[in-house]
Coordinates of C-alpha atoms in Angstrom, one line a residue:
M1 CA 0.0 0.0 0.0
K2 CA 1.4 3.4 -1.0
I3 CA -0.3 6.7 -0.2
I4 CA 0.4 9.5 -2.7
T5 CA 0.0 13.1 -1.6
K6 CA -0.2 16.0 -4.0
K7 CA 1.1 19.5 -3.9
I8 CA -0.8 22.5 -5.1
P9 CA 1.2 24.7 -7.5
T10 CA 1.7 28.3 -6.5
D11 CA -0.3 29.6 -9.5
F12 CA -3.3 27.3 -8.7
F13 CA -5.8 29.9 -7.9
E14 CA -4.7 32.1 -10.8
K15 CA -5.8 29.3 -13.2
V16 CA -9.2 28.8 -11.5
D17 CA -12.2 30.8 -12.8
I18 CA -14.4 30.8 -9.8
V19 CA -17.4 32.3 -11.7
E20 CA -17.2 29.4 -14.2
L21 CA -16.8 26.9 -11.4
V22 CA -19.7 28.1 -9.3
S23 CA -21.9 28.5 -12.5
E24 CA -21.9 24.7 -12.7
F25 CA -24.1 24.6 -9.6
V26 CA -25.7 28.1 -9.3
Q27 CA -27.3 30.3 -12.0
L28 CA -25.4 33.6 -11.8
K29 CA -26.2 37.0 -13.2
R30 CA -23.7 39.9 -13.5
V31 CA -24.2 42.8 -11.1
G32 CA -21.6 45.4 -11.6
S33 CA -18.2 43.8 -11.2
Q34 CA -19.7 40.8 -9.3
Y35 CA -22.1 37.9 -10.0
R36 CA -25.2 37.1 -8.0
G37 CA -27.5 34.1 -7.6
L38 CA -29.6 32.1 -5.2
C39 CA -27.5 30.6 -2.4
P40 CA -27.1 26.8 -2.7
F41 CA -26.4 26.4 1.0
H42 CA -29.8 27.6 2.4
N43 CA -33.3 28.2 1.3
D44 CA -32.7 31.4 -0.5
R45 CA -35.7 33.1 -2.1
N46 CA -34.1 36.4 -2.9
P47 CA -30.6 36.3 -4.5
S48 CA -28.1 36.9 -1.7
F49 CA -25.2 34.8 -2.9
Y50 CA -22.3 36.8 -4.5
V51 CA -19.3 35.6 -6.4
S52 CA -16.3 37.9 -7.1
P53 CA -13.9 37.2 -10.0
I54 CA -11.0 37.7 -7.6
G55 CA -11.7 34.2 -6.4
V56 CA -14.1 34.4 -3.4
Y57 CA -17.9 34.0 -2.7
H58 CA -20.1 35.2 0.1
C59 CA -23.8 34.8 1.0
F60 CA -25.4 37.8 2.8
G61 CA -28.2 35.5 3.9
C62 CA -26.5 32.6 5.7
G63 CA -23.0 34.0 6.0
E64 CA -21.3 31.2 4.1
S65 CA -18.1 32.3 2.4
G66 CA -14.8 31.0 1.1
N67 CA -12.7 30.3 -2.0
A68 CA -13.1 27.8 -4.9
I69 CA -11.8 24.8 -2.9
K70 CA -14.2 25.5 0.0
F71 CA -17.1 25.9 -2.4
I72 CA -16.5 22.5 -3.9
M73 CA -16.0 20.8 -0.5
K74 CA -19.3 22.3 0.6
I75 CA -21.4 21.7 -2.5
K76 CA -20.1 18.2 -3.3
G77 CA -19.5 17.0 0.3
C78 CA -15.9 16.0 -0.4
D79 CA -12.7 16.6 1.5
Y80 CA -10.0 19.1 0.8
W81 CA -7.9 17.1 -1.6
E82 CA -10.9 15.7 -3.4
A83 CA -12.0 19.3 -4.0
V84 CA -8.5 20.3 -5.2
E85 CA -8.4 17.3 -7.7
Y86 CA -11.9 18.1 -9.0
I87 CA -10.9 21.7 -9.7
A88 CA -7.5 20.6 -11.2
R89 CA -9.3 18.3 -13.6
K90 CA -11.7 21.0 -14.7
F91 CA -9.1 23.6 -15.4
N92 CA -6.3 21.2 -16.5
I93 CA -4.0 22.1 -13.7
K94 CA -1.2 19.6 -13.1
L95 CA -0.7 18.6 -9.4
E96 CA 2.8 17.4 -8.3
E97 CA 2.6 13.9 -6.8
I98 CA 4.6 13.1 -3.7
E99 CA 4.9 9.9 -1.8
D100 CA 3.5 10.3 1.7
E101 CA 6.3 10.2 4.2
N102 CA 4.1 8.3 6.6
N103 CA 3.5 5.3 4.3
D104 CA 5.3 2.9 6.6
F105 CA 3.2 3.9 9.5
Y106 CA 0.0 3.3 7.5
K107 CA 1.2 -0.1 6.3
L108 CA 2.0 -1.1 9.9
L109 CA -1.5 -0.2 11.1
E110 CA -3.1 -1.9 8.1
Y111 CA -1.3 -5.1 9.0
A112 CA -2.3 -4.8 12.7
S113 CA -5.9 -4.4 11.6
E114 CA -5.6 -7.4 9.4
F115 CA -4.3 -9.4 12.4
Y116 CA -7.1 -8.2 14.7
V117 CA -9.8 -9.0 12.1
N118 CA -8.5 -12.5 11.6
N119 CA -8.1 -13.0 15.3
L120 CA -11.8 -12.1 15.8
K121 CA -12.9 -14.8 13.4
K122 CA -11.1 -17.4 15.6
N123 CA -12.8 -16.2 18.8
E124 CA -16.4 -17.5 18.9
N125 CA -17.1 -15.9 22.3
V126 CA -16.2 -12.4 21.1
L127 CA -18.2 -12.9 17.9
N128 CA -21.2 -14.0 20.0
Y129 CA -20.8 -10.9 22.1
L130 CA -20.9 -8.6 19.0
K131 CA -24.0 -10.5 17.9
S132 CA -25.6 -10.0 21.3
R133 CA -25.2 -6.3 20.6
N134 CA -27.2 -6.9 17.4
L135 CA -24.3 -6.2 15.1
D136 CA -24.6 -8.1 11.8
E137 CA -21.7 -9.5 9.7
R138 CA -22.0 -6.7 7.2
S139 CA -21.4 -4.1 9.9
I140 CA -18.5 -6.1 11.4
I141 CA -16.8 -6.3 8.0
K142 CA -17.6 -2.7 7.0
F143 CA -16.1 -1.2 10.2
K144 CA -13.2 -3.7 10.3
I145 CA -13.9 -4.7 13.8
G146 CA -11.3 -7.0 15.3
Y147 CA -10.1 -8.6 18.6
A148 CA -6.8 -8.2 20.5
D149 CA -6.2 -11.3 22.7
E150 CA -3.8 -11.5 25.7
S151 CA -0.9 -12.9 23.7
N152 CA 2.1 -11.2 22.1
N153 CA 1.1 -12.6 18.7
V154 CA 0.3 -9.3 17.2
L155 CA 3.8 -8.0 17.9
K156 CA 5.3 -11.2 16.4
F157 CA 3.1 -10.8 13.4
L158 CA 4.2 -7.2 12.8
I159 CA 7.9 -8.1 13.3
D160 CA 7.6 -10.9 10.8
K161 CA 6.2 -8.4 8.3
G162 CA 9.4 -6.4 8.6
F163 CA 8.5 -3.7 11.1
G164 CA 10.9 -2.7 13.8
L165 CA 10.0 -2.4 17.5
D166 CA 10.9 1.3 17.4
M167 CA 8.1 2.0 14.9
I168 CA 5.7 -0.3 16.9
F169 CA 6.5 1.7 20.0
K170 CA 6.0 5.1 18.2
L171 CA 2.4 4.0 17.1
G172 CA 1.7 2.9 20.7
L173 CA 1.0 -0.8 19.9
A174 CA 3.5 -1.9 22.4
Y175 CA 5.2 -0.8 25.7
K176 CA 7.7 -2.0 28.3
D177 CA 6.4 -3.0 31.7
F178 CA 8.3 -2.3 35.0
K179 CA 10.4 -5.5 34.4
G180 CA 11.5 -4.3 31.0
D181 CA 9.4 -6.9 29.2
I182 CA 7.7 -5.9 25.9
K183 CA 3.9 -6.1 26.1
P184 CA 1.1 -5.3 23.6
F185 CA -0.7 -2.1 24.4
F186 CA -4.2 -3.6 23.6
T187 CA -5.1 -7.0 25.3
N188 CA -8.5 -8.7 25.6
R189 CA -10.3 -5.8 23.8
I190 CA -12.6 -5.4 20.8
M191 CA -10.6 -3.4 18.3
F192 CA -12.1 -0.5 16.4
P193 CA -9.8 0.9 13.7
I194 CA -9.8 4.7 13.4
F195 CA -9.7 5.9 9.8
S196 CA -8.5 9.1 8.3
V197 CA -11.2 11.6 7.4
N198 CA -11.2 10.5 3.8
G199 CA -11.1 6.8 4.8
N200 CA -8.0 6.0 2.8
V201 CA -5.9 4.8 5.7
I202 CA -6.1 3.7 9.4
V203 CA -4.4 6.1 11.7
G204 CA -5.1 4.5 15.1
F205 CA -7.2 2.2 17.2
S206 CA -9.6 2.2 20.1
G207 CA -10.0 -1.0 22.1
R208 CA -13.1 -1.7 24.2
S209 CA -12.6 -3.8 27.3
L210 CA -14.2 -7.2 27.5
D211 CA -13.5 -8.1 31.1
N212 CA -14.5 -4.8 32.8
T213 CA -10.9 -3.6 32.9
E214 CA -10.6 0.1 33.2
P215 CA -10.6 2.2 31.1
K216 CA -13.6 0.9 29.3
Y217 CA -12.1 2.4 26.0
K218 CA -8.4 2.6 25.4
N219 CA -7.2 4.7 22.5
S220 CA -3.9 4.8 20.6
Q221 CA -1.5 7.4 21.9
D222 CA -1.1 10.6 19.9
S223 CA 1.5 10.1 17.2
K224 CA 2.7 11.7 14.0
I225 CA -0.4 10.4 12.2
F226 CA -3.0 10.2 15.0
K227 CA -4.4 13.1 17.0
K228 CA -7.3 12.3 19.2
S229 CA -8.8 15.8 18.9
Q230 CA -8.6 15.7 15.1
V231 CA -10.2 12.4 14.2
I232 CA -13.9 11.6 14.1
Y233 CA -15.0 7.9 14.3
G234 CA -17.2 6.8 11.4
F235 CA -16.8 10.1 9.4
N236 CA -15.3 8.3 6.4
F237 CA -18.4 6.1 6.2
A238 CA -20.8 9.0 7.1
R239 CA -19.6 11.9 5.0
S240 CA -21.8 11.5 2.0
A241 CA -24.9 10.9 4.1
I242 CA -24.0 13.9 6.3
V243 CA -23.9 16.1 3.2
K244 CA -27.1 14.6 1.8
N245 CA -29.1 15.0 5.1
K246 CA -27.5 18.3 5.9
Y247 CA -26.8 17.4 9.5
A248 CA -24.6 14.9 11.5
I249 CA -25.8 12.9 14.4
I250 CA -23.1 12.8 17.1
V251 CA -23.2 9.9 19.6
E252 CA -21.0 8.8 22.4
G253 CA -19.9 5.3 21.7
F254 CA -18.6 3.3 18.7
F255 CA -21.4 0.7 19.1
D256 CA -23.9 3.6 18.8
V257 CA -22.3 4.7 15.6
I258 CA -22.4 1.2 14.1
A259 CA -25.9 0.5 15.3
L260 CA -27.3 3.7 13.7
H261 CA -25.5 3.0 10.5
Q262 CA -26.9 -0.5 10.4
V263 CA -30.5 0.7 10.8
G264 CA -30.1 3.4 8.1
Y265 CA -28.9 6.5 9.9
E266 CA -25.5 6.6 8.1
N267 CA -24.9 10.3 8.9
T268 CA -23.9 9.2 12.5
I269 CA -20.4 9.8 13.9
S270 CA -18.7 9.7 17.3
L271 CA -15.9 11.6 19.0
M272 CA -12.9 10.0 20.7
G273 CA -14.6 10.7 24.0
T274 CA -17.5 13.0 24.7
S275 CA -15.9 16.4 23.9
I276 CA -15.9 17.9 20.5
S277 CA -12.7 19.9 19.8
E278 CA -12.4 23.2 18.0
Y279 CA -10.7 21.4 15.1
Q280 CA -13.5 18.8 14.9
A281 CA -16.3 21.4 15.0
K282 CA -14.7 23.5 12.3
M283 CA -14.1 20.4 10.1
L284 CA -17.8 19.5 10.3
K285 CA -18.8 23.1 9.5
K286 CA -17.1 22.6 6.1
Y287 CA -19.9 20.2 5.2
I288 CA -23.0 21.1 7.2
D289 CA -24.6 23.8 9.4
K290 CA -26.4 21.5 11.9
V291 CA -25.4 18.8 14.4
Y292 CA -27.7 16.6 16.5
L293 CA -26.2 15.7 19.9
F294 CA -27.5 12.2 20.8
F295 CA -25.7 11.4 24.1
D296 CA -26.6 9.0 26.9
N297 CA -29.6 10.2 29.0
D298 CA -27.6 10.5 32.2
E299 CA -25.9 13.3 34.2
S300 CA -22.6 12.9 32.4
G301 CA -24.3 13.0 29.1
K302 CA -26.1 16.2 30.0
K303 CA -22.9 17.9 31.2
A304 CA -21.1 16.8 28.0
I305 CA -23.9 18.4 25.9
I306 CA -23.6 21.8 27.7
R307 CA -19.8 21.6 27.6
N308 CA -19.7 21.0 23.8
L309 CA -21.9 24.0 23.0
V310 CA -18.9 26.4 23.1
N311 CA -16.9 24.9 20.3
I312 CA -20.1 24.0 18.3
L313 CA -21.4 27.6 18.4
N314 CA -17.9 29.1 17.8
A315 CA -17.7 27.0 14.6
G316 CA -20.9 28.5 13.4
L317 CA -22.9 25.2 13.8
I318 CA -26.4 25.1 15.0
P319 CA -26.8 22.5 17.8
Y320 CA -29.9 20.4 18.3
I321 CA -30.3 17.9 21.2
V322 CA -32.0 14.5 20.9
V323 CA -33.8 13.8 24.2
T324 CA -35.3 10.4 25.0
D325 CA -37.7 9.3 27.7
T326 CA -35.6 6.2 28.5
N327 CA -32.2 5.5 30.0
K328 CA -31.3 3.1 27.2
D329 CA -28.3 3.9 25.0
P330 CA -28.8 5.0 21.4
D331 CA -27.8 1.6 20.0
E332 CA -30.5 -0.1 22.1
I333 CA -33.1 2.4 20.9
A334 CA -31.9 2.0 17.3
F335 CA -32.4 -1.8 17.3
E336 CA -35.8 -1.5 19.1
G337 CA -37.0 0.8 16.2
G338 CA -37.7 3.9 18.4
L339 CA -35.2 6.3 16.7
D340 CA -37.5 8.0 14.3
N341 CA -39.7 9.9 16.8
Y342 CA -36.7 11.2 18.7
L343 CA -34.7 12.3 15.7
R344 CA -37.7 14.0 14.1
N345 CA -38.2 16.2 17.2
P346 CA -34.8 17.4 18.5
Y347 CA -34.7 20.2 21.1
N348 CA -33.0 23.6 20.2
I349 CA -30.8 25.2 22.9
N350 CA -33.7 27.2 24.4
D351 CA -36.1 24.2 24.8
Y352 CA -33.3 22.0 26.1
F353 CA -32.4 24.6 28.8
M354 CA -36.0 24.9 29.8
L355 CA -36.3 21.1 30.0
L356 CA -33.3 20.8 32.3
Y357 CA -34.5 23.8 34.3
N358 CA -38.0 22.4 34.9
N359 CA -36.5 19.0 35.8
A360 CA -33.9 20.4 38.2
K361 CA -34.3 19.7 41.9
G362 CA -34.3 22.8 44.1
V363 CA -33.2 26.4 43.8
E364 CA -29.5 25.6 44.1
E365 CA -29.5 23.1 41.2
R366 CA -31.3 25.6 39.0
M367 CA -28.9 28.4 39.9
M368 CA -26.0 26.1 38.9
L369 CA -27.7 25.3 35.6
I370 CA -28.1 29.0 34.8
K371 CA -24.4 29.6 35.7
N372 CA -23.3 26.7 33.5
F373 CA -25.2 28.1 30.5
R374 CA -23.9 31.7 31.2
D375 CA -20.3 30.3 31.3
V376 CA -20.9 28.8 27.9
F377 CA -22.4 32.0 26.5
S378 CA -19.5 34.0 27.8
Q379 CA -17.1 31.9 25.7
V380 CA -19.1 32.3 22.4
K381 CA -17.2 34.7 20.1
L382 CA -18.7 34.1 16.7
D383 CA -21.5 36.5 15.7
I384 CA -23.7 33.7 14.3
G385 CA -23.2 31.8 17.5
N386 CA -24.4 34.7 19.6
I387 CA -27.4 35.1 17.3
I388 CA -28.4 31.5 18.1
I389 CA -28.3 32.1 21.9
D390 CA -29.5 35.7 22.1
E391 CA -33.1 34.6 22.6
L392 CA -32.1 32.6 25.7
R393 CA -30.0 35.4 27.4
P394 CA -33.0 37.4 28.7
I395 CA -34.7 34.2 29.9
L396 CA -31.7 33.3 31.9
D397 CA -31.6 36.8 33.4
E398 CA -35.3 36.7 34.4
L399 CA -35.1 33.2 35.9
D400 CA -31.9 34.2 37.7
K401 CA -33.7 37.2 39.2
K402 CA -36.6 35.1 40.4
L403 CA -34.4 32.5 42.0
K404 CA -32.4 35.1 43.8
I405 CA -35.6 36.4 45.3
K406 CA -36.4 32.9 46.4
I407 CA -33.0 32.6 48.0
A408 CA -33.4 36.0 49.7
L409 CA -36.8 34.9 51.0
K410 CA -35.3 31.7 52.3
E411 CA -32.7 33.6 54.2
I412 CA -35.1 36.0 55.8
S413 CA -38.0 33.5 56.3
N414 CA -36.9 32.8 59.9
I415 CA -36.4 36.4 60.9
Q416 CA -39.0 37.8 63.2
F417 CA -41.0 40.8 61.9
N418 CA -40.0 44.0 63.7
D419 CA -42.0 47.1 64.3
E420 CA -40.7 48.8 61.2
V421 CA -42.0 46.0 59.0
Y422 CA -45.4 46.1 60.7
A423 CA -45.6 49.9 60.4
L424 CA -44.8 49.7 56.6
W425 CA -47.5 47.0 56.2
N426 CA -50.0 49.2 58.0
V427 CA -49.2 52.2 55.9
Y428 CA -49.7 50.1 52.8
K429 CA -53.0 48.7 53.9
N430 CA -54.3 52.2 54.8
E431 CA -55.5 53.9 51.6
E432 CA -55.3 57.3 53.2
L433 CA -51.6 56.7 54.1
R434 CA -50.5 54.7 51.1
S435 CA -49.5 57.7 49.0
I436 CA -46.8 58.5 51.6
L437 CA -44.8 55.5 50.2
D438 CA -44.4 57.4 46.9
E439 CA -42.3 60.0 48.8
L440 CA -39.9 57.4 50.1
D441 CA -37.2 55.0 48.8
E442 CA -35.7 51.8 50.2
N443 CA -32.8 53.6 51.8
V444 CA -35.1 55.1 54.5
F445 CA -35.6 51.7 56.0
Y446 CA -33.3 50.1 58.5
S447 CA -34.5 46.5 58.4
Q448 CA -33.6 44.3 55.3
L449 CA -37.1 42.8 55.4
A450 CA -38.6 46.3 55.3
K451 CA -36.4 47.2 52.4
Y452 CA -37.5 44.0 50.6
L453 CA -41.2 44.5 51.3
Y454 CA -41.0 48.1 50.1
K455 CA -39.4 47.0 46.8
A456 CA -42.1 44.3 46.4
I457 CA -44.8 47.0 46.9
K458 CA -43.1 49.5 44.5
N459 CA -42.5 46.8 41.7
G460 CA -46.0 45.4 41.9
I461 CA -44.9 41.9 42.8
L462 CA -46.4 41.8 46.3
N463 CA -48.8 39.0 45.2
D464 CA -46.3 36.9 43.3
E465 CA -46.0 33.4 44.5
E466 CA -42.6 34.0 46.0
N467 CA -44.0 36.6 48.4
L468 CA -47.1 34.8 49.6
N469 CA -45.4 33.3 52.6
I470 CA -44.4 36.7 54.0
I471 CA -47.7 38.4 53.2
S472 CA -49.7 35.6 54.8
K473 CA -47.6 35.8 58.0
L474 CA -48.1 39.6 58.1
E475 CA -51.8 39.3 57.6
F476 CA -52.4 36.8 60.2
S477 CA -49.9 37.8 62.9
N478 CA -52.5 40.1 64.6
K479 CA -49.8 42.6 65.4
E480 CA -51.6 45.8 66.6
M481 CA -49.9 49.2 66.3
S482 CA -51.2 52.5 67.6
E483 CA -51.8 55.4 65.2
H484 CA -49.2 57.3 67.2
S485 CA -46.5 54.5 66.6
I486 CA -47.2 54.4 62.9
N487 CA -47.0 58.2 62.6
E488 CA -43.7 58.1 64.5
F489 CA -42.3 55.8 61.9
I490 CA -43.6 57.9 59.0
R491 CA -41.9 60.9 60.7
K492 CA -38.5 59.0 60.9
W493 CA -38.8 57.8 57.3
R494 CA -39.4 61.4 56.1
E495 CA -36.5 62.7 58.1
R496 CA -34.1 60.1 56.7
K497 CA -35.3 60.9 53.2
A498 CA -34.7 64.6 53.7
K499 CA -31.3 63.9 55.3
N500 CA -30.3 61.6 52.3
L501 CA -31.3 64.4 49.9
R502 CA -29.2 67.0 51.8
N503 CA -26.3 64.6 51.8
L504 CA -26.7 64.1 48.0
E505 CA -27.0 67.8 47.3
E506 CA -23.9 68.4 49.4
L507 CA -22.0 65.7 47.4
I508 CA -23.1 67.3 44.1
R509 CA -21.9 70.7 45.2
L510 CA -18.6 69.3 46.4
K511 CA -18.0 67.5 43.0
R512 CA -18.8 70.7 41.2
R513 CA -16.2 72.6 43.2
L514 CA -13.6 69.9 42.4

């Protein structure tokens, strides 16, 4: 196996007529020095897609923009080099061919995969386990699933093929234990090969434990050809379906990916873990504008969804969340035939937040939820990302305000009402005296509860649910105050108001002199 890479000549873009290229897919009309048409990347009714002869395009409707290569990647759902080759063929541009310097690494991993696949065929128990997970033979072959036993045979196999231990160590297929003995990195694990984005080569492995050994999944170490944050499991099989469906389904586990592919949702992919990196999000944005997050319906799954919103929004992707009413994993739901309803009705960010908020237990949990979403929003830098979440910001503010009131009420609920509170309540209930409250402000009151009660009266929220506890206690406390005592409080409040005004006027005069 020999992988050939190609080099773009320095005059590549000078030989590309982007107007001619785009005209294959979009009907363009000249407008001044530019060309305009209906955008092929969104439901464009009024032409908002512009192409400039200098080599770029931009849509003023959806914000999509780029050069000739990006246009072909987006419109045809291909990777970077496939787009380059397409353009090169169209404009008769010769690309220089170079043998990939990592060919030996790719060969080694291909042989390792071959060993694991053949090893699986010899292990009936492991095959039965895969069948118990409802994987059929076609899926096992398609995804090149294999098995690593507890022997050193894989290392012997690779050495027999001519590969040195140094290279085997570099790719993380072997290590030295504390005694200095050489051991295979993967043992007693189902082996999932990780393919390059275009699917041409294997760049690493992930092994799933069969005997409850932790970690449950063990990944190849980062190497010259494998970066955990830059690969997406199943993308090579899913890319065309992702482009066709205009969204990707992101699940947690490899079994979930394979199961969804097996039942027809071939636009399903998985991360190497539960976090989408900035690189991965931007890579997906080259092909689509929407992602569906279909994580396990547990606390760790919910936290992962919130955590992933930052990179998703900053890449310009629109996130939707698939919520189920069961604790079963996506692969179980897929094989039971219940996927369609969930995938047809995903939650947007607003609805998902409100779902979590309504299901939260207690004020503290809701406050933490608001904080977590605010932390996410504070890290969103892309304009389109902020547009997506702008509708939720005031909702968070309003709910935060109400929760803080509840917390304040909880803190003062055990405080005994003092005479100032009773006096204020009596003034409010007396229609002849009530107008006096318009003269005052909260700073004339000493007691925190009186300040709170005054603000509730002024803001018209006295009868809100949060305040009913205080109001009912005041109403039924039977605290009697003489007219003289009430008038004394009114006199003190007015004196404090006047004093505050004098102090303010003095401060203003002082500032003017300065």
